Every structure is written in C-alpha cells, then in structure tokens.
Short mmCIF file of C-alpha atoms and ligand atoms in Angstrom, two decimals:
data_model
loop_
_atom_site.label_atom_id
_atom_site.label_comp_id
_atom_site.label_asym_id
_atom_site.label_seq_id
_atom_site.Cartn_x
_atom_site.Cartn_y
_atom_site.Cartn_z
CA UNK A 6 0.00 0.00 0.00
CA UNK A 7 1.34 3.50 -0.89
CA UNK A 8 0.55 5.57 1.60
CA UNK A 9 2.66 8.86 2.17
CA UNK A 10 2.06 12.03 4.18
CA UNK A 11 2.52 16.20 3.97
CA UNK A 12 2.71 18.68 6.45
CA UNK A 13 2.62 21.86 6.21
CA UNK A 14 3.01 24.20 9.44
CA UNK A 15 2.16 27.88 8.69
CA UNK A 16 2.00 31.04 10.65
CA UNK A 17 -1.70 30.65 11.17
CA UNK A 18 -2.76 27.23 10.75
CA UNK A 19 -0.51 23.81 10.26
CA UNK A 20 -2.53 21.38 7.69
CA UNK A 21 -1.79 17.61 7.01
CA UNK A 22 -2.74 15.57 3.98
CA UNK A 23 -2.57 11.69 3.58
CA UNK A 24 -2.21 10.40 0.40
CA UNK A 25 -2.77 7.04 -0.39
CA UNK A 26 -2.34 4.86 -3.71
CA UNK A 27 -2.57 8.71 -5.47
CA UNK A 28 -5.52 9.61 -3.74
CA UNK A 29 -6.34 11.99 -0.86
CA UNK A 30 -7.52 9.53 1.86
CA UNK A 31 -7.46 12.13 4.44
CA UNK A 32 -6.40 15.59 5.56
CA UNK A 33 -6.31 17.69 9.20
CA UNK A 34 -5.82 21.65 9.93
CA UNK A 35 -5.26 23.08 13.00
CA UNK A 36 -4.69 26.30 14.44
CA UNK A 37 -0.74 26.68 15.12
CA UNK A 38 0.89 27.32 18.09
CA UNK A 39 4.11 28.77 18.97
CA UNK A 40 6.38 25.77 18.45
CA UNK A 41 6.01 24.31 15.04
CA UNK A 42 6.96 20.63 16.44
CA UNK A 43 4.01 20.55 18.70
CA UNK A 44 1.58 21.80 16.07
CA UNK A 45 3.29 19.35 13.93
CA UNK A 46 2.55 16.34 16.48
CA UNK A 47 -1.08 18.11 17.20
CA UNK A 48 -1.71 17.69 13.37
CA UNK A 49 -0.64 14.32 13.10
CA UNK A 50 -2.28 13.05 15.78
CA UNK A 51 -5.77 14.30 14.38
CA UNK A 52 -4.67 13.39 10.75
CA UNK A 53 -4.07 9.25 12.40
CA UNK A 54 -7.37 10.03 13.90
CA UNK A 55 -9.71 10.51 11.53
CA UNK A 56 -8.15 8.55 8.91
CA UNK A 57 -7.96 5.38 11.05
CA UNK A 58 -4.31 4.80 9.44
CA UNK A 59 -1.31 4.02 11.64
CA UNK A 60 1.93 6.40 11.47
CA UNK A 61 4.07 3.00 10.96
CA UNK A 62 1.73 2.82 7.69
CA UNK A 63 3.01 6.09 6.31
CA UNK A 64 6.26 5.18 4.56
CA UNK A 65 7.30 8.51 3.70
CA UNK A 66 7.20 12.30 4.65
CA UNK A 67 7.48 15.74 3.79
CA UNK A 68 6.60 19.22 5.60
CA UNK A 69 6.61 22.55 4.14
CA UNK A 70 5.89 26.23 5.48
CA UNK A 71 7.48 28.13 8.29
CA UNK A 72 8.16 26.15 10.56
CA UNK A 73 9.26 22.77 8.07
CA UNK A 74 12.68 22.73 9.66
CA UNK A 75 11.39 22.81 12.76
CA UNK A 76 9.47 19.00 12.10
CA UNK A 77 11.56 16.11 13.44
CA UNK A 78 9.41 13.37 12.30
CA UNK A 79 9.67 13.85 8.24
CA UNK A 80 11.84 12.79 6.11
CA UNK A 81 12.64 16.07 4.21
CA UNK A 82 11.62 19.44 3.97
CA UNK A 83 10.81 21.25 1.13
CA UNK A 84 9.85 25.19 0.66
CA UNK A 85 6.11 26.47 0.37
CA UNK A 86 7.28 27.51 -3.21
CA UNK A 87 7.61 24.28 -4.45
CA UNK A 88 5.03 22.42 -2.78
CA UNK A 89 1.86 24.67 -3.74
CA UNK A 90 3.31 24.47 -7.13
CA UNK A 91 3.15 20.88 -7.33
CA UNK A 92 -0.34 20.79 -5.33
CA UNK A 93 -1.38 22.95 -7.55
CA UNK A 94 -0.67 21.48 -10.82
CA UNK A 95 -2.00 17.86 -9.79
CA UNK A 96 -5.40 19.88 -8.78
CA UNK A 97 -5.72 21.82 -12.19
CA UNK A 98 -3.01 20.16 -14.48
CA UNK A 99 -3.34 23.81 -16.87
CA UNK A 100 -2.30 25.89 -13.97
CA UNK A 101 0.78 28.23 -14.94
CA UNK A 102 -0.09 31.00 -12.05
CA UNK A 103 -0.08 30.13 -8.83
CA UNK A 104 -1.53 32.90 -6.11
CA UNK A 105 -0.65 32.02 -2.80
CA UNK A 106 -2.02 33.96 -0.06
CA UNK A 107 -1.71 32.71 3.39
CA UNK A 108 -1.20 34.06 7.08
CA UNK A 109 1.50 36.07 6.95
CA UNK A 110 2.62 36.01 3.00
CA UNK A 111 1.25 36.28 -0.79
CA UNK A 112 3.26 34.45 -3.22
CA UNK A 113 2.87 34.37 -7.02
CA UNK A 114 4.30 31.12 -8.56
CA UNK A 115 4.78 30.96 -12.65
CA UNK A 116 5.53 27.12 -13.50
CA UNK A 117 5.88 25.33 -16.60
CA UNK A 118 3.71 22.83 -18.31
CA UNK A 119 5.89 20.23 -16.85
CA UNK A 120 5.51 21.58 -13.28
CA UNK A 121 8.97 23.96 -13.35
CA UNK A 122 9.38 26.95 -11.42
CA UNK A 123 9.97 29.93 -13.82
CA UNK A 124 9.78 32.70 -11.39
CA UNK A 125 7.97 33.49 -7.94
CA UNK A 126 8.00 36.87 -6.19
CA UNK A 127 6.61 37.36 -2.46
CA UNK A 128 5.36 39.66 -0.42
CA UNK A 129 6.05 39.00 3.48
CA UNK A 130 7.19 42.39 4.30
CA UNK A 131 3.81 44.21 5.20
CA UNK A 132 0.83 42.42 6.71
CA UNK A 133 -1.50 44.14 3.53
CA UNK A 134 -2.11 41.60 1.18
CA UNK A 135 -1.91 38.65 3.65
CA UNK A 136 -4.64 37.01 5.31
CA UNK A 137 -3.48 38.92 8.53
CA UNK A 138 -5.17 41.88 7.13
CA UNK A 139 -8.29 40.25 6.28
CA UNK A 140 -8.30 38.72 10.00
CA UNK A 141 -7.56 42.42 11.58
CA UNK A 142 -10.07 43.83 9.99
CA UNK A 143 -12.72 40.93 10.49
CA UNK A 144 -11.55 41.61 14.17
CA UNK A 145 -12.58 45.33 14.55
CA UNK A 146 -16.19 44.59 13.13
CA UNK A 147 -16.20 41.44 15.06
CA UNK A 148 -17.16 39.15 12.55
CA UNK A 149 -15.03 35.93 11.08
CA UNK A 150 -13.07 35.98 8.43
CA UNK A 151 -14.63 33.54 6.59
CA UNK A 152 -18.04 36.00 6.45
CA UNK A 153 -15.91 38.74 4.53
CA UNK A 154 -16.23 36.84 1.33
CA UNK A 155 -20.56 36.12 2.08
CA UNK A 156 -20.73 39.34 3.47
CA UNK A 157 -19.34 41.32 0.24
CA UNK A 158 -21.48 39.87 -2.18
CA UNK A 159 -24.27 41.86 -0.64
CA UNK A 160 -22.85 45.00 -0.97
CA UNK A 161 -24.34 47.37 -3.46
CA UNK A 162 -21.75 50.45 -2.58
CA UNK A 163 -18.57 49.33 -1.91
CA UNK A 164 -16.81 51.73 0.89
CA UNK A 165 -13.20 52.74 -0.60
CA UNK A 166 -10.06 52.68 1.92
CA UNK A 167 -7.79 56.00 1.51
CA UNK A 168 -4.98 53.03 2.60
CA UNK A 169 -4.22 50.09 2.01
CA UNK A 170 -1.91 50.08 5.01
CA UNK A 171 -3.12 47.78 7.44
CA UNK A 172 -2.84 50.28 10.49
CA UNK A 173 -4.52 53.33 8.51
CA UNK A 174 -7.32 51.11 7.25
CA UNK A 175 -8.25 49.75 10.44
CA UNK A 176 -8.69 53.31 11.62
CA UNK A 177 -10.84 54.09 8.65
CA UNK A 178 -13.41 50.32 9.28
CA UNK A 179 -13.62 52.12 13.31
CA UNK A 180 -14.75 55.08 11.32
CA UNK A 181 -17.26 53.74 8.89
CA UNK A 182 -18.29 51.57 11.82
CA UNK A 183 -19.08 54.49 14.05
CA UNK A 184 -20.75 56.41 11.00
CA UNK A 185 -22.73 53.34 10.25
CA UNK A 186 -22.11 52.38 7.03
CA UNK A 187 -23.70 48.84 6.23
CA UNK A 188 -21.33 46.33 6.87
CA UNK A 189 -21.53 44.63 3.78
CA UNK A 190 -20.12 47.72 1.94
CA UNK A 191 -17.30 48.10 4.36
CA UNK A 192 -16.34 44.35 3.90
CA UNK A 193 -16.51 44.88 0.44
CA UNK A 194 -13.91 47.97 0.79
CA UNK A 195 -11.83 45.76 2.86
CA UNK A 196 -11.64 43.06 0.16
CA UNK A 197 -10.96 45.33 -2.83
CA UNK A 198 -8.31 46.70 -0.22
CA UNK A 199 -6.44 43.65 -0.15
CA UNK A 200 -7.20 42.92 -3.38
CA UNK A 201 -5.81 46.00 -4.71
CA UNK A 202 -2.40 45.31 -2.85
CA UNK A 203 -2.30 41.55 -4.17
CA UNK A 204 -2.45 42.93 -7.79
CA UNK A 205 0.02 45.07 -7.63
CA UNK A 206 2.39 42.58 -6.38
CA UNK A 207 0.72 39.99 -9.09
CA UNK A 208 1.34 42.96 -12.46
CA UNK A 209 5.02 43.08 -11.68
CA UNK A 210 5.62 39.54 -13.23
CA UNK A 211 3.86 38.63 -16.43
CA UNK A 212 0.91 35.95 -15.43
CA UNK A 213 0.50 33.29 -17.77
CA UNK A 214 -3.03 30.99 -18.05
CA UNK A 215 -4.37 29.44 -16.24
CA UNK A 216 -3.94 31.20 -12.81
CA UNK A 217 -5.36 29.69 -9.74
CA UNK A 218 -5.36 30.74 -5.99
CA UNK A 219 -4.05 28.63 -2.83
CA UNK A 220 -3.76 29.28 0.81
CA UNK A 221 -6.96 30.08 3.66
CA UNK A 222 -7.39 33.39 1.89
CA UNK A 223 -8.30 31.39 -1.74
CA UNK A 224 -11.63 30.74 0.36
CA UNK A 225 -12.50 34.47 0.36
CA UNK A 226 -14.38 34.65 -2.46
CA UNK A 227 -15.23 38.38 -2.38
CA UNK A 228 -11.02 38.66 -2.85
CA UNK A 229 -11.24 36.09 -5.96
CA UNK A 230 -13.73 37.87 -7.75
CA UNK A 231 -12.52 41.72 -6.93
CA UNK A 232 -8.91 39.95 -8.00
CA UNK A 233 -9.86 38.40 -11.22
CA UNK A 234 -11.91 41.85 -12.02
CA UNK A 235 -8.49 43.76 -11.62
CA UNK A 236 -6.26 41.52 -13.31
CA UNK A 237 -9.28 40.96 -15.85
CA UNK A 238 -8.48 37.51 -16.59
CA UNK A 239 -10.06 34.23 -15.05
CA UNK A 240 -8.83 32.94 -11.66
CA UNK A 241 -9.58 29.03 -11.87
CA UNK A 242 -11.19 27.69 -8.58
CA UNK A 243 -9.77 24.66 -6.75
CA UNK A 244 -12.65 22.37 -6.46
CA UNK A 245 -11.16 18.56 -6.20
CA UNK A 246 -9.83 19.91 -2.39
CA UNK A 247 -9.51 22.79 -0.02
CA UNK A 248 -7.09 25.35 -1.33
CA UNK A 249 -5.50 26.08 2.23
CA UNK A 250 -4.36 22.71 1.73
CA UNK A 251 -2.75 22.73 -1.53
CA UNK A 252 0.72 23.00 0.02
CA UNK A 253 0.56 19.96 2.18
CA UNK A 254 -0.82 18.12 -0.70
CA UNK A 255 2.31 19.12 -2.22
CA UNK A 256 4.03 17.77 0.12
CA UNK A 257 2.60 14.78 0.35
CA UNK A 258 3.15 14.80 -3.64
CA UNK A 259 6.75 14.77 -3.01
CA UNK A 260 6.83 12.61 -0.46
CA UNK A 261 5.17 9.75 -3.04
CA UNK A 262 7.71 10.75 -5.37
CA UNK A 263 10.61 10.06 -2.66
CA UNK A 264 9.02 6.71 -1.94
CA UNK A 265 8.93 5.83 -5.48
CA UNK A 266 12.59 6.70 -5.90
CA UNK A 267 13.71 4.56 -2.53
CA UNK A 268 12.09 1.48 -4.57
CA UNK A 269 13.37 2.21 -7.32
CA UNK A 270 10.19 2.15 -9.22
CA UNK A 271 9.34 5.47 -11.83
CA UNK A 272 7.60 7.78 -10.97
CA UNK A 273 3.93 8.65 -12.38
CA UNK A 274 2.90 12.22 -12.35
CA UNK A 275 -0.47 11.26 -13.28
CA UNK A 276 -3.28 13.27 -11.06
CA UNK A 277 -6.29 12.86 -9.18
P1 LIG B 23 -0.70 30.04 6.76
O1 LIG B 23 -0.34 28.87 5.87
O2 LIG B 23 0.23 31.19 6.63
O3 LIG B 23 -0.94 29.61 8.17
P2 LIG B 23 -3.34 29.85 5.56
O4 LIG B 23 -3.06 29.45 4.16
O5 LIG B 23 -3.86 28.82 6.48
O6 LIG B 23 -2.09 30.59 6.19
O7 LIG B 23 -4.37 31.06 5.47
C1 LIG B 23 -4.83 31.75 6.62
C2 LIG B 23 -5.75 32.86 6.16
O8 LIG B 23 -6.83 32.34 5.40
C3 LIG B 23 -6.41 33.59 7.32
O9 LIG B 23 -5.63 34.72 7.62
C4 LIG B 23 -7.79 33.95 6.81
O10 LIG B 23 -7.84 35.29 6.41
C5 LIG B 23 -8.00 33.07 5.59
N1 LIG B 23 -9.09 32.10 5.73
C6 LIG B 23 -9.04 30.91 6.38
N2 LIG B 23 -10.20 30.26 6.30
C7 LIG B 23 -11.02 31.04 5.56
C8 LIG B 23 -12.39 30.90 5.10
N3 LIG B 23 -13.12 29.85 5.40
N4 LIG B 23 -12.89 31.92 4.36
C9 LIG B 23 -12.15 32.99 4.05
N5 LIG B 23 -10.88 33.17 4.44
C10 LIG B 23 -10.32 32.21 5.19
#
C-alpha cells in the first residue's frame, strides 16, 4: 500500500494531507501554536485520527511552510514555493499562475507545463495583502473571516479605503463603523483593499493561463472575484480539495515521489 504524508506548518494554521495509492484519503488543519513541532505532532495526531491509518503505515514524509525545519518526524523538507506548485498542478493540471495567499505572506508562482518553477516573487514584508489583514479587519467589526467573502457579495456600494496600510485602514473600518455604514459595503472595501495590494504585487511579473489561488485566503471569495476583475483575466477555482491545503498536498506529492525513488520504481505524475 502507498501511503505517504505532507505537512505543512504555517504562521496561522498547520494542515496535514494523507495520500494514499494517489488519492487523498485524508487531511487535518489546526490552528498553530508557537512551536512548530508541537503543532506538527497536534496535526498528526488528528490526521491518524480521523483517517484510522497508523503512522508505521506512512512510509514517507514531507513538511513545508514556516516552521518545516522545525518538524523532526519527516523525512525532508521542502519550501512552500515548491510544494503549492506541485499541489497545484496535480489539482488543475493547466495551472501556470499560482496565487498564494496565506497568514503572513502572498506568493505568485509561474511554472511550466511540466511543473517547473519559472519565477515566484513574495510579499512578506507588510501584513497588507496577507490574510493577517483580512483577520484584523474581520476583528474590529467582530465578525469571522470567513463572512468577509458572504458578506461582500451583498454590498451594493462598496466603501473605498484612503490606505491600504493595514494600520490606517483599520482606523478608517472604526470610522465607517461608528458612522454606520452597512457592513456589507465596508467588507466589500476591505476586500478590494487587499485585493488592490495583491495585484500590484501579481502585475510586476507577467501571469500566464491558467492562474489559480491557494492558501486560507483562496476561500475568500469576495477577494477572488474583486482579483480576477483587476487583473481581468479568469482565476480558476480549486474544487477537487480545499485550497489552504494545496501546500501539504504538495508535500505529500513529493513525499510519493521520494518513496517511489527509494524502490526504485518510476515515478507517475499522473493526477487525481
Ligand atoms: P498560513 O499557511 O500562513 O498559516 P493559511 O493558508 O492557512 O495561512 O491562510 C490563513 C488565512 O486564510 C487567514 O488569515 C484567513 O484570512 C483566511 N481564511 C481561512 N479560512 C477562511 C475561510 N473559510 N474563508 C475565508 N478566508 C479564510
């Protein structure tokens, strides 16, 4: 039985994946804590858990994200670059652009048909256009950040942020709070907001078809839509799993590919 694992331990939340003869059989996310290891062994635990399969059965491993050096129990560990491209890819083979915006990063990915990394820029120097914004200013109208995306698509004026910056902006939500604006337009501000910020990172590389979106903040669908509207091209959707997993899928991906090599057999990029 091929059964192989992927970890991926981000500044937010640490996700696991089992794969298992080239199938997802299972997957786990967590909240992190402050000591990748634990949130590693947390993860794990649940993954074992609600897949039923032993760790013994798991004959190899990978982990990704922040804190990948950090996990004692895989084999190797590979960056986030890498593994949402190859998550990626195996979800929508035609993917070329990969968006990945997570806790405390965006990352845009340009691959080649055969899975290649041509280029990848990243943004992990201010917390606009990372899902740290998003959370922020879910925060201050105490809401979740998965009802920005709901919330949006009601709005019929969107509120517009004099700053994207994320301390500025969360001055200007109190404001429109405290003037009460409907809270669908002000959600809808904050997404064009970040959306706004993403693209400008996304324009300085040329973006090639099909582009796609991974990481927690691939969920917000009010950011999708504003997103593909700005770069005014089609952002493919991730349906065959949860984007905020794509990088432990990856992971996992590599981790087959490892066990393939160790037997000696050849390895077969074929997809879900
Ligand atoms: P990291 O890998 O850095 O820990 P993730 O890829 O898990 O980050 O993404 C975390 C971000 O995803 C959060 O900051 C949040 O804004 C966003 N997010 C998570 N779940 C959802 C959801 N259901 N709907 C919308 N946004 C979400």
């Amino acid at each position: 039985m091929n059964i192989v694992a992927g970890f991926d331990v981000g500044s937010l939340t640490t996700k696991a994946v089992i794969i298992k003869n080239k199938k997802i059989a299972g997957s786990a996310l967590i909240r992190s804590g402050p000591k990748p290891i634990e949130s590693a062994t947390r993860v794990m635990e649940k993954l074992l858990d609600a897949t039923g399969i032993l760790q013994s059965d798991i004959i190899s491993t990978v982990g990704t994200g922040y804190g990948r050096e950090k996990i004692t129990f895989i084999d190797k560990a590979i960056s986030e670059i890498s593994c949402h491209g190859k998550g990626a890819q195996w979800l929508i083979p035609s993917a070329r652009t990969i968006i990945d915006i997570g806790g405390q990063d965006c990352k845009v990915i340009k691959l080649d048909r055969d899975g290649n990394l041509i280029k990848f820029i990243t943004n992990d120097k201010c917390a606009s256009g990372t899902g740290r914004f998003l959370d922020v200013m879910a925060k201050v109208m105490n809401i979740e950040s998965s009802e920005l995306g709901k919330l949006s698509a009601k709005s019929t004026k969107p509120i517009t942020f004099a700053s994207i910056c994320t301390v500025w902006a969360q001055a200007d939500v109190i404001k429109h709070i405290n003037s009460r604006k409907p809270v669908e337009d002000i959600c809808a501000g904050i997404n064009t907001a970040m959306a706004n910020r993403v693209a400008m990172l996304i324009n300085s590389v040329k973006i090639e078809n099909d582009i796609c979106m991974t990481g927690g903040v691939a969920k917000n669908t009010g950011v999708v839509k504003t997103l593909s509207k700005l770069l005014g091209c089609r952002i493919k959707q991730i349906k065959k799993a949860d984007p905020q997993l794509v990088g432990a899928i990856g992971a996992a991906l590599f981790a087959e590919q490892m066990a393939k090599k160790k037997t000696g057999e050849k390895y077969d990029n074929s997809r879900m």
